[in-house]
Coordinates of C-alpha atoms and ligand atoms in Angstrom, one line a residue:
X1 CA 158.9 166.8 145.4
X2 CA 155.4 165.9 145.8
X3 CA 153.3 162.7 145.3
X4 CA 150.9 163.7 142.7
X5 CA 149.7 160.1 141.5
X6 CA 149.4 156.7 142.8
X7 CA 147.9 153.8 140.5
X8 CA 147.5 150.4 141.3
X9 CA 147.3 148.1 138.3
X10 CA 146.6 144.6 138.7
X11 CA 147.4 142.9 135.7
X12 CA 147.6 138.6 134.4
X13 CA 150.3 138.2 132.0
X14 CA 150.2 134.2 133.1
X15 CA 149.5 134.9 136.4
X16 CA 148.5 138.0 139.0
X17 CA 150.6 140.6 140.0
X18 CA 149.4 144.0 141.7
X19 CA 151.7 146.8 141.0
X20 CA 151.6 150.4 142.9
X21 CA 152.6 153.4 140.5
X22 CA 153.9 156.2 142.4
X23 CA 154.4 159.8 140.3
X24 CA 155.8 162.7 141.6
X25 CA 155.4 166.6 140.7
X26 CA 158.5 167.0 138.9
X27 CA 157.8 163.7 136.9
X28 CA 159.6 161.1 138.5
X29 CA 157.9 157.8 138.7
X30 CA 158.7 154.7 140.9
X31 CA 157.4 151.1 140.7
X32 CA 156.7 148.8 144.3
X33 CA 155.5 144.8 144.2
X34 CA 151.8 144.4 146.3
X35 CA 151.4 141.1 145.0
X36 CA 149.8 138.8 147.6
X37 CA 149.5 135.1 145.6
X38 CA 145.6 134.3 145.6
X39 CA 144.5 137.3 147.7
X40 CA 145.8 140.1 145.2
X41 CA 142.8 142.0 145.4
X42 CA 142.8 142.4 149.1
X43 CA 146.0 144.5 148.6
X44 CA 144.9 146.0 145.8
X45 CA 141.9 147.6 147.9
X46 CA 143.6 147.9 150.9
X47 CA 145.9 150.2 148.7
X48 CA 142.8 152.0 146.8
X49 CA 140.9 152.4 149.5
X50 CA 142.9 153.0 152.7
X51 CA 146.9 154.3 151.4
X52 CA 146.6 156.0 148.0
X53 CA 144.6 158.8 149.0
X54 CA 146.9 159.3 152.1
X55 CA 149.8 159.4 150.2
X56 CA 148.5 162.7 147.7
X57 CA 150.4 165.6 148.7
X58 CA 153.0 163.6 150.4
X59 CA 156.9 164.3 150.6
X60 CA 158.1 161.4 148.4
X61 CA 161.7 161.7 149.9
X62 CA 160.7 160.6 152.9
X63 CA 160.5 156.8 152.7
X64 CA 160.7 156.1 156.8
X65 CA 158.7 158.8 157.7
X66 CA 156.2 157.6 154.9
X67 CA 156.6 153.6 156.3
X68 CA 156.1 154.9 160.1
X69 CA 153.2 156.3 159.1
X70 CA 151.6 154.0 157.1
X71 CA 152.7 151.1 159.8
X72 CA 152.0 152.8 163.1
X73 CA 148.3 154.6 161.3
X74 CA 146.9 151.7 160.9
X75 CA 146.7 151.2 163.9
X76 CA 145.9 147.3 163.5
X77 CA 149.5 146.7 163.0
X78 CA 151.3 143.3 160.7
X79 CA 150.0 140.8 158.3
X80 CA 150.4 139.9 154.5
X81 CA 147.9 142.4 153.2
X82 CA 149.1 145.3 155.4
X83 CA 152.7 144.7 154.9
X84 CA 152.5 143.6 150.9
X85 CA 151.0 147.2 150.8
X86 CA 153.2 149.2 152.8
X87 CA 156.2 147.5 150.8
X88 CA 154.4 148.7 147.8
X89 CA 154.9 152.0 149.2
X90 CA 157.9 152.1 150.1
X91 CA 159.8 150.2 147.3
X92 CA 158.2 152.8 144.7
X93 CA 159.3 155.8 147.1
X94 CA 163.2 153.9 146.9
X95 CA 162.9 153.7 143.0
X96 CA 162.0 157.5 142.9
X97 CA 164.7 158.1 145.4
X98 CA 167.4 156.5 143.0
X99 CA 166.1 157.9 140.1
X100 CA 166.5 161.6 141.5
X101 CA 169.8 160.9 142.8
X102 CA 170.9 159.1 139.3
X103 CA 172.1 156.0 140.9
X104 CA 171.3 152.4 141.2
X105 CA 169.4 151.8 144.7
X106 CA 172.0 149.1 145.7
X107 CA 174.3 152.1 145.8
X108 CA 172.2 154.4 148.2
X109 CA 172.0 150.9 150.4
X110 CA 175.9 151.3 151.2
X111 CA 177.1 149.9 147.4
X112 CA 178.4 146.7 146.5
X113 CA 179.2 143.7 149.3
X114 CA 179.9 140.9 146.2
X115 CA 180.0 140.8 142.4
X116 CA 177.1 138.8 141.3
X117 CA 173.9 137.7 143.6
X118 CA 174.0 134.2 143.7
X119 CA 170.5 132.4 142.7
X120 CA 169.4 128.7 143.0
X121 CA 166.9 127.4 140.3
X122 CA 164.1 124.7 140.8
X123 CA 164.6 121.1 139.3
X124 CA 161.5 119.3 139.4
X125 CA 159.7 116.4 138.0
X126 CA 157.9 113.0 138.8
X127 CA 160.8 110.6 139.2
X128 CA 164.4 110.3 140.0
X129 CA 165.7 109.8 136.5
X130 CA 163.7 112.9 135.4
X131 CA 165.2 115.0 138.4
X132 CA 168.7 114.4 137.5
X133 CA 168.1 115.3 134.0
X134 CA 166.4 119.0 135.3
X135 CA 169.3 119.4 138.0
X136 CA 172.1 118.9 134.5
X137 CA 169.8 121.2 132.7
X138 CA 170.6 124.2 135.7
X139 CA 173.9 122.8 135.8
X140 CA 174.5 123.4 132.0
X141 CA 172.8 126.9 132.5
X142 CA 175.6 127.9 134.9
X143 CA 173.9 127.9 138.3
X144 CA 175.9 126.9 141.4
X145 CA 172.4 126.1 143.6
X146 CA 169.5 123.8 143.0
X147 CA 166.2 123.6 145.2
X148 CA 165.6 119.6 144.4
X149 CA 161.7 118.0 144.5
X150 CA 160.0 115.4 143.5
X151 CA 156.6 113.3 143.6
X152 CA 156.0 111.0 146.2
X153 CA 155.3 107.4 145.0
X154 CA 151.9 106.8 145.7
X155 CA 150.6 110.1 145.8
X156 CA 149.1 111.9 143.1
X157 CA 150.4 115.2 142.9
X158 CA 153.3 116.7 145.4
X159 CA 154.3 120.5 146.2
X160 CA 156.6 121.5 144.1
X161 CA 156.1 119.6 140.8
X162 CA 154.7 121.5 138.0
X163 CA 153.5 120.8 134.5
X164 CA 156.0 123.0 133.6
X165 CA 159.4 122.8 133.7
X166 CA 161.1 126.1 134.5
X167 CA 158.0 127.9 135.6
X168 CA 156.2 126.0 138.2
X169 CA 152.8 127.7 139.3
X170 CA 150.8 126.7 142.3
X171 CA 148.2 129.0 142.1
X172 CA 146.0 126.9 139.4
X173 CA 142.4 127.5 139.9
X174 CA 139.6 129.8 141.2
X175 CA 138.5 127.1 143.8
X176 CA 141.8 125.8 145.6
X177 CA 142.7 122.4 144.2
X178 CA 143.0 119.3 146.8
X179 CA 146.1 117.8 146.9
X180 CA 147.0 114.6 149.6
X181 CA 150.0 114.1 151.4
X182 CA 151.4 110.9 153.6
X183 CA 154.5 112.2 155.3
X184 CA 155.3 108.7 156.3
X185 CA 156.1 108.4 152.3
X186 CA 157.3 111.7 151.9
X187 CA 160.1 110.3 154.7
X188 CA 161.2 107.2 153.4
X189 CA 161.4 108.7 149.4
X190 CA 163.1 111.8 149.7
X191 CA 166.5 111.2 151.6
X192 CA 166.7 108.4 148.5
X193 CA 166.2 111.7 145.9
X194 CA 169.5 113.3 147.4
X195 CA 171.6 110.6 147.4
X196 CA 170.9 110.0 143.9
X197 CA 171.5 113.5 143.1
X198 CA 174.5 114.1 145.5
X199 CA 176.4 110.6 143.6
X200 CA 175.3 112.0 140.3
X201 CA 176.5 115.8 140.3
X202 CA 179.3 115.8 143.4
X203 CA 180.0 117.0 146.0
X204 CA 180.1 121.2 145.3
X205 CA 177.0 122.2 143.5
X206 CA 174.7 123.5 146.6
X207 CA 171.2 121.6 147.0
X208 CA 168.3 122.9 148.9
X209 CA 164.6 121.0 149.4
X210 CA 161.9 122.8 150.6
X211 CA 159.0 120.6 153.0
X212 CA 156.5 123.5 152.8
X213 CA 155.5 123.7 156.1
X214 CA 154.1 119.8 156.3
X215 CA 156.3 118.3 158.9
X216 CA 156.3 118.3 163.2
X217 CA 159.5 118.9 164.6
X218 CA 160.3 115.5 165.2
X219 CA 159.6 114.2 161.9
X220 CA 161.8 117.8 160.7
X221 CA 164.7 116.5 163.0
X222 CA 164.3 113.0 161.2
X223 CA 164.3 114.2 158.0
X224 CA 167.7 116.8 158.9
X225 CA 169.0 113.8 160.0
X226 CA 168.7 111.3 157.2
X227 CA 169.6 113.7 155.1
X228 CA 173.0 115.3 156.3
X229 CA 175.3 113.1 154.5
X230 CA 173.7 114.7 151.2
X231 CA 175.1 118.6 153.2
X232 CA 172.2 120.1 151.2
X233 CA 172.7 123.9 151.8
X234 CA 169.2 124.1 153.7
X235 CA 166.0 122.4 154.5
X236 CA 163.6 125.1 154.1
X237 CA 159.9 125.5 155.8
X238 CA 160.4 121.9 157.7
X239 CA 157.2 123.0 159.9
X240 CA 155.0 125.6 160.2
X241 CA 156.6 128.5 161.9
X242 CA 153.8 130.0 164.6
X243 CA 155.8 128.0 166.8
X244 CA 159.2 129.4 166.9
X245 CA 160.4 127.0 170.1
X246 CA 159.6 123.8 167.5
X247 CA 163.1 124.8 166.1
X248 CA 164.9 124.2 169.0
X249 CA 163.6 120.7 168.8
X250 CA 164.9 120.5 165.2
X251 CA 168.2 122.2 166.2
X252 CA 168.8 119.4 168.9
X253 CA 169.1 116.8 166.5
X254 CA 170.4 117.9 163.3
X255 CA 173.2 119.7 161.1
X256 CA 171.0 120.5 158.4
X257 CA 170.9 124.0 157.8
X258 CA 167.4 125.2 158.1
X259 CA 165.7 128.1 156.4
X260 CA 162.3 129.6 157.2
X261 CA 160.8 133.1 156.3
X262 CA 158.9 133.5 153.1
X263 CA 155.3 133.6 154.9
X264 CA 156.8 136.1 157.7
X265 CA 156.2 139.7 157.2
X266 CA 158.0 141.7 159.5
X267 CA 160.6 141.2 162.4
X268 CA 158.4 140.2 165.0
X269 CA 157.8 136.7 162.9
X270 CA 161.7 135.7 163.2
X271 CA 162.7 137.7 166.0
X272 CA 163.1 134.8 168.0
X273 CA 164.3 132.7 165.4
X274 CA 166.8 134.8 164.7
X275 CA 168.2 135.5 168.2
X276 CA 168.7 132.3 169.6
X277 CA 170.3 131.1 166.3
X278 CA 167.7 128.6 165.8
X279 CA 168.2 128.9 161.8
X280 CA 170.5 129.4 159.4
X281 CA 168.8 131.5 156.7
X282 CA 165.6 133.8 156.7
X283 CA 163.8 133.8 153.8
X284 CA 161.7 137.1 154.0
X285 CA 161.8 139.1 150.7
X286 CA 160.9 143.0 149.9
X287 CA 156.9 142.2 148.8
X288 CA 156.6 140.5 151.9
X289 CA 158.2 142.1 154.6
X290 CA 157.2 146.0 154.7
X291 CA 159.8 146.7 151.5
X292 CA 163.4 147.4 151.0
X293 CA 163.0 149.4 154.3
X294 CA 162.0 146.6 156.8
X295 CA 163.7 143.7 155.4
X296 CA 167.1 145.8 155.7
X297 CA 166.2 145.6 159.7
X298 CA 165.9 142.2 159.5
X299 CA 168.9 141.0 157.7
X300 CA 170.8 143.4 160.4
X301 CA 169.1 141.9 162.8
X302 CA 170.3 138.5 161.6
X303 CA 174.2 139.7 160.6
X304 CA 174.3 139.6 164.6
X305 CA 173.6 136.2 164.8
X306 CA 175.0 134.6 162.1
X307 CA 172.1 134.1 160.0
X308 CA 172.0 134.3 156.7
X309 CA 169.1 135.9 154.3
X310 CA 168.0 134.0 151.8
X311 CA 165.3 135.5 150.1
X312 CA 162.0 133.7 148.2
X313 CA 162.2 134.4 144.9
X314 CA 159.3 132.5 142.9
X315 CA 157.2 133.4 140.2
X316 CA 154.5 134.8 142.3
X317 CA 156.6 137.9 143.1
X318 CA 157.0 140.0 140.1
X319 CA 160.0 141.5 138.8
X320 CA 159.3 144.3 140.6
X321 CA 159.9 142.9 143.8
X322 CA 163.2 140.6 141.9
X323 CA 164.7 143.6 141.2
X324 CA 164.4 145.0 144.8
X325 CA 165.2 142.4 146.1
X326 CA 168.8 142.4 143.9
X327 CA 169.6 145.5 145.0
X328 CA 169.5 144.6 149.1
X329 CA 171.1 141.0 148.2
X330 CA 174.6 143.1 146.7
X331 CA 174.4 145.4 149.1
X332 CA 174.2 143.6 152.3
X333 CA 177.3 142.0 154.2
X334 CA 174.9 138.4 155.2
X335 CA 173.5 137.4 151.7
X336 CA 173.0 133.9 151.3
X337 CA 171.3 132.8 148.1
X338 CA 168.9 134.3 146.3
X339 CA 165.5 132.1 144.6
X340 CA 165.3 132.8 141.2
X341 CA 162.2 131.3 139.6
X342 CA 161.8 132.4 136.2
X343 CA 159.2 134.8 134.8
X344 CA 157.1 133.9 131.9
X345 CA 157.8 136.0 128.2
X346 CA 154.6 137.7 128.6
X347 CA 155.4 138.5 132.2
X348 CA 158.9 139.7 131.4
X349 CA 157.4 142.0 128.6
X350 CA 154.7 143.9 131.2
X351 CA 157.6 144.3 133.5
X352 CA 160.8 145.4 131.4
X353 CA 163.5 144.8 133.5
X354 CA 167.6 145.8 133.6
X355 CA 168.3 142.7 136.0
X356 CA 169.9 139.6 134.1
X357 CA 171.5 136.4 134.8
X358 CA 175.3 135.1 133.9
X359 CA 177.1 132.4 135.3
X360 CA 174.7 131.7 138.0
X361 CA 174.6 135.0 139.4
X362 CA 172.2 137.5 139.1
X363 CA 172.6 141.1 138.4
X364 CA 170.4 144.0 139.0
X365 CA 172.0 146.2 136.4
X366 CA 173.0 149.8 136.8
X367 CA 169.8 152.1 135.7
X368 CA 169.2 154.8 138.2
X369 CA 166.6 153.2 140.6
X370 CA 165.5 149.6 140.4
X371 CA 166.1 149.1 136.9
X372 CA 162.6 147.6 136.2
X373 CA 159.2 149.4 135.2
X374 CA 155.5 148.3 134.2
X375 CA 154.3 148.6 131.1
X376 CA 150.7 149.9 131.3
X377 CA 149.5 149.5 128.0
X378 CA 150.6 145.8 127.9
X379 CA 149.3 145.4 131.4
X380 CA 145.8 146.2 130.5
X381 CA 145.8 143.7 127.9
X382 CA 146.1 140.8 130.7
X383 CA 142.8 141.8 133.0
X384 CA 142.7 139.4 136.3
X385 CA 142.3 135.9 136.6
X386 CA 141.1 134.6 139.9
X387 CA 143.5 132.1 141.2
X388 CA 144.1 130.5 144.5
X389 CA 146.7 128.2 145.8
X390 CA 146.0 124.7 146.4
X391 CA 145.0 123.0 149.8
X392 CA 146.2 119.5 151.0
X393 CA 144.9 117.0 152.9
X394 CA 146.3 113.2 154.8
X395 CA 145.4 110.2 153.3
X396 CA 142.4 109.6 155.6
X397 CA 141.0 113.1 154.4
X398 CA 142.0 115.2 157.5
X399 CA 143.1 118.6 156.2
X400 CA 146.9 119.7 156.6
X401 CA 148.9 122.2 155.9
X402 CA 149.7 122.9 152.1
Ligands
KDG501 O1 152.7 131.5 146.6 C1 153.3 130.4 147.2 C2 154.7 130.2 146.6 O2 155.4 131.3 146.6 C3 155.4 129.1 147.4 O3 154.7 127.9 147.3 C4 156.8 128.9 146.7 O4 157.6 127.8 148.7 C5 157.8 128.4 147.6 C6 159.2 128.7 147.3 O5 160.0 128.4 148.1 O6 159.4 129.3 146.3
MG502 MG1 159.2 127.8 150.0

């Protein structure tokens, strides 16, 4: 079974995803996410100009042989745009391997380790009041975990707070949008969020926050602190991961389960992390991390030390990459949580899909394969849109981290 086809369609319905198409001599077709928020062409080159025509003639059965290749040829090994491409790859060669077998991937992956994958939703909004009513509206939708944000008083616009309510979208403009942040604000305000929302829904629904990279470790191990008698379920991103000893700082002083990993893209990035237990969930998902192949590494690598995965899930990763991602979340024996942001209408007709939600869980369905598939014809009527995701700076004007 030979690769006789590979198309890469990059398509807007609402926002941009870059899909790889991978079809085989007998007429087996498999789907992989490249979608790189606000570089999506890069991928989508790197895959026209550098993988596709390597992958003509190819054995599509061999998915590691196929990843080796494509991660040790390129000699200049890592990154988002390498790895969002070679998880392209490979999540379209799993697809076509479920598909010839006539079974669900999550079945070749070892079968089911639970019943449902459990997903948290995102309340946000501008005030207190107006997060409390989005946590009861997730609540009354059956989910079991909310990630909680909110805007800052005195700042005009915070990570995490759309215009819209269930499908928040960062990447709003060809020229990045400047946001400002005051983490001396951001401090005070938000253990004062969770304790509203902790008296207000209890003590069992599971709460998560996510400080997108913004703090130092100290101000991290504050934050952990002031917060644990809220036991959210993690504090995700507190800084920015290059440094992986910062954590040990954060570690020192806190109870707070932390989780990091949605900017990492292969094993190297938590390796350390990872091994000297210095978080409690790694967020790395199939897009991201080298496809269904890698990430399974690095979830085994973190079932030895107690870590947890707990992969990103927003809207900037199509259902493509959802789906994949379903299939390793029932499969493996660490799963955490699962982010669910929901898709748009026009997104979830491009990309008809077998996954669906109940009770809070999600559930990838039992089609051979992934269960999901583009639809070119509606693709092509959503061409590109350039978009890039915002940059933030302090108060004074000094740039920070978004
Ligand atoms: O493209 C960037 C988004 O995926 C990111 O801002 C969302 O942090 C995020 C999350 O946890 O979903
Ligand atoms: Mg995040």
């Amino acid at each position: 079974m030979r690769i006789v086809d590979a198309r890469v369609i990059v398509t807007c319905p609402g926002r941009n995803f870059v899909t790889l198409k991978i079809v085989t001599s007998d007429g087996v077709t498999g789907v992989g996410d490249a979608t790189l928020n606000g570089r999506e062409l890069a991928v989508a080159s790197y895959l026209n100009d550098h993988v596709v025509p390597t992958l003509i003639g190819r054995d599509a059965s061999r998915i590691e042989d196929t990843w080796q290749y494509l991660y040790r040829g390129a000699y200049w090994r890592r990154g988002p745009v390498t790895m969002s491409a070679i998880a392209a790859v490979d999540t379209a060669l799993w697809d076509i391997k479920g598909k010839v077998a006539g079974l669900p991937v999550y079945q070749l992956l070892g079968g089911r380790c639970r019943d449902g994958v459990t997903v948290y939703g995102h309340a946000n909004a501008e005030t207190v009041p107006e997060v409390l009513a989005e946590v009861a509206r997730y609540v009354d939708l059956g989910y079991r975990a909310v990630r909680v944000q909110t805007a800052v008083p005195g700042l005009p616009a915070t990570y995490g707070v759309g215009k819209d309510r269930m499908f928040y979208e960062p990447a709003d403009a060809a020229i990045p949008t400047e946001a400002t942040w005051s983490t001396e604000r951001y401090l005070v305000h938000t253990p004062q969020v969770f304790a509203a929302v902790r008296d207000e829904f209890g003590p069992h629904l599971k709460l998560l926050h996510d400080a997108h990279h913004r703090l130092t470790p100290i101000e991290a191990a504050r934050l952990g602190k002031d917060l644990e008698p809220y036991r959210l379920t993690w504090l995700e991103d507190p800084v920015p991961a290059e440094l992986q000893e910062g954590f040990r700082l954060i570690r020192r002083h806190t109870t707070t389960p932390i989780a990091v990993g949605e900017v990492f893209n292969t094993i190297f990035d938590c390796q350390q992390l990872i091994t000297e237990q210095l978080i409690d969930y790694v967020r790395t998902t199939v897009v991201r991390a080298g496809g269904i192949s890698h990430l399974r590494r690095i979830f085994d690598l973190a079932a030895l030390h107690h870590v947890r995965s707990g992969s990103h899930g927003a809207t900037d990763l199509s259902p493509v990459c959802m789906a994949a991602a379903l299939h390793v979340d029932l499969s493996i024996p660490n799963f955490g949580l699962q982010e669910y942001m929901r898709h748009t209408e026009a997104t979830d007709a491009v990309f008809p899909h077998s996954y669906h939600f109940a009770d809070g869980y999600l559930h990838p369905g039992e089609e051979p394969g992934l269960g999901v598939d583009i639809d070119e014809s509606a693709a092509a009527r959503y061409p590109y849109q350039p978009a890039s995701l915002p940059v933030n700076r302090l108060t004074d004007g000094s740039m920070h981290n978004w």
